[in-house]
mmCIF file of C-alpha atoms and ligand atoms in Angstrom:
data_model
loop_
_atom_site.group_PDB
_atom_site.id
_atom_site.type_symbol
_atom_site.label_atom_id
_atom_site.label_comp_id
_atom_site.label_asym_id
_atom_site.label_seq_id
_atom_site.Cartn_x
_atom_site.Cartn_y
_atom_site.Cartn_z
ATOM 1 C CA MET A 11 15.571 13.312 3.431
ATOM 2 C CA GLU A 12 14.686 10.712 5.630
ATOM 3 C CA ARG A 13 15.448 6.946 4.705
ATOM 4 C CA LYS A 14 12.250 5.316 3.659
ATOM 5 C CA LEU A 15 11.398 1.783 4.004
ATOM 6 C CA LYS A 16 10.804 -0.505 1.304
ATOM 7 C CA ILE A 17 9.134 -3.968 0.767
ATOM 8 C CA VAL A 18 10.995 -6.370 -1.681
ATOM 9 C CA THR A 19 7.950 -8.726 -2.224
ATOM 10 C CA GLU A 20 10.351 -11.248 -4.076
ATOM 11 C CA ASN A 21 12.750 -11.616 -1.662
ATOM 12 C CA CYS A 22 9.657 -12.815 1.012
ATOM 13 C CA PRO A 23 8.649 -16.139 0.606
ATOM 14 C CA GLN A 24 5.216 -15.241 1.498
ATOM 15 C CA ASN A 25 4.183 -18.440 3.224
ATOM 16 C CA HIS A 26 4.775 -17.308 6.850
ATOM 17 C CA LYS A 27 3.669 -15.268 9.899
ATOM 18 C CA CYS A 28 5.974 -12.292 9.381
ATOM 19 C CA PRO A 29 7.931 -11.899 12.662
ATOM 20 C CA ALA A 30 8.956 -8.142 11.943
ATOM 21 C CA VAL A 31 5.565 -7.327 12.216
ATOM 22 C CA LYS A 32 6.076 -8.066 16.197
ATOM 23 C CA VAL A 33 9.331 -5.941 16.271
ATOM 24 C CA CYS A 34 8.222 -2.727 14.855
ATOM 25 C CA PRO A 35 7.771 -0.604 18.066
ATOM 26 C CA VAL A 36 5.492 1.472 16.705
ATOM 27 C CA GLY A 37 3.134 -0.776 15.002
ATOM 28 C CA ALA A 38 3.637 0.198 11.471
ATOM 29 C CA LEU A 39 3.972 -3.242 9.761
ATOM 30 C CA THR A 40 0.339 -5.364 9.225
ATOM 31 C CA GLN A 41 0.148 -8.451 7.574
ATOM 32 C CA GLU A 42 -2.713 -9.857 5.689
ATOM 33 C CA GLY A 43 -2.734 -13.947 5.534
ATOM 34 C CA PHE A 44 0.714 -14.835 4.899
ATOM 35 C CA GLU A 45 1.148 -11.927 2.148
ATOM 36 C CA ALA A 46 4.616 -9.789 2.610
ATOM 37 C CA PRO A 47 3.931 -6.972 5.133
ATOM 38 C CA THR A 48 2.533 -3.544 4.050
ATOM 39 C CA ILE A 49 3.999 -0.474 5.704
ATOM 40 C CA ASN A 50 1.696 2.635 7.180
ATOM 41 C CA TYR A 51 4.128 5.539 6.398
ATOM 42 C CA ASP A 52 2.263 7.771 8.743
ATOM 43 C CA LYS A 53 3.352 5.394 11.755
ATOM 44 C CA CYS A 54 6.617 4.257 10.684
ATOM 45 C CA ILE A 55 9.902 6.320 12.365
ATOM 46 C CA SER A 56 12.542 4.707 9.855
ATOM 47 C CA CYS A 57 14.156 3.046 13.056
ATOM 48 C CA SER A 58 15.620 -0.094 10.897
ATOM 49 C CA LYS A 59 14.748 -2.615 13.360
ATOM 50 C CA CYS A 60 12.420 -4.409 11.016
ATOM 51 C CA SER A 61 15.118 -4.670 8.025
ATOM 52 C CA ASN A 62 17.681 -5.342 10.366
ATOM 53 C CA PHE A 63 15.650 -8.512 11.561
ATOM 54 C CA CYS A 64 14.088 -9.998 8.411
ATOM 55 C CA PRO A 65 16.482 -12.696 7.264
ATOM 56 C CA LYS A 66 15.333 -12.402 3.695
ATOM 57 C CA LYS A 67 16.284 -8.944 3.123
ATOM 58 C CA ALA A 68 12.571 -8.192 2.368
ATOM 59 C CA LEU A 69 12.633 -5.252 4.256
ATOM 60 C CA VAL A 70 15.258 -2.647 3.032
ATOM 61 C CA LEU A 71 15.905 0.665 4.315
HETATM 62 S S1 LIG B 4 11.573 0.864 9.963
HETATM 63 FE FE1 LIG B 4 11.535 0.810 12.308
HETATM 64 S S2 LIG B 4 9.255 1.867 12.447
HETATM 65 FE FE2 LIG B 4 9.546 1.564 10.534
HETATM 66 S S3 LIG B 4 8.156 -0.281 10.249
HETATM 67 FE FE3 LIG B 4 10.217 -0.868 10.279
HETATM 68 S S4 LIG B 4 10.453 -1.579 12.573
HETATM 69 FE FE4 LIG B 4 8.617 -0.197 12.109
#
C-alpha cells in the first residue's frame, strides 16, 4: 500500500506561512491563515518533499 502523508498538528507552531506549501510539486498542500496545512489526497503523490522539508516534522509520510 502507498504511504500516506499525515499532518501532526501538535508539531506545527501554526504561527507562520507554511513554506512546505510551495515545495509541493503538485499543489496538494493548502493553508488557511497560519493554521497547519491541509492535504488534498486526490493530488498528493507521496513524494516526501514536504515531509523532508518541514523542520518541525509536522508533515510525516
Ligand atoms: S508528499 Fe509530495 S505531493 Fe504529497 S503533499 Fe507532500 S510535497 Fe505534495
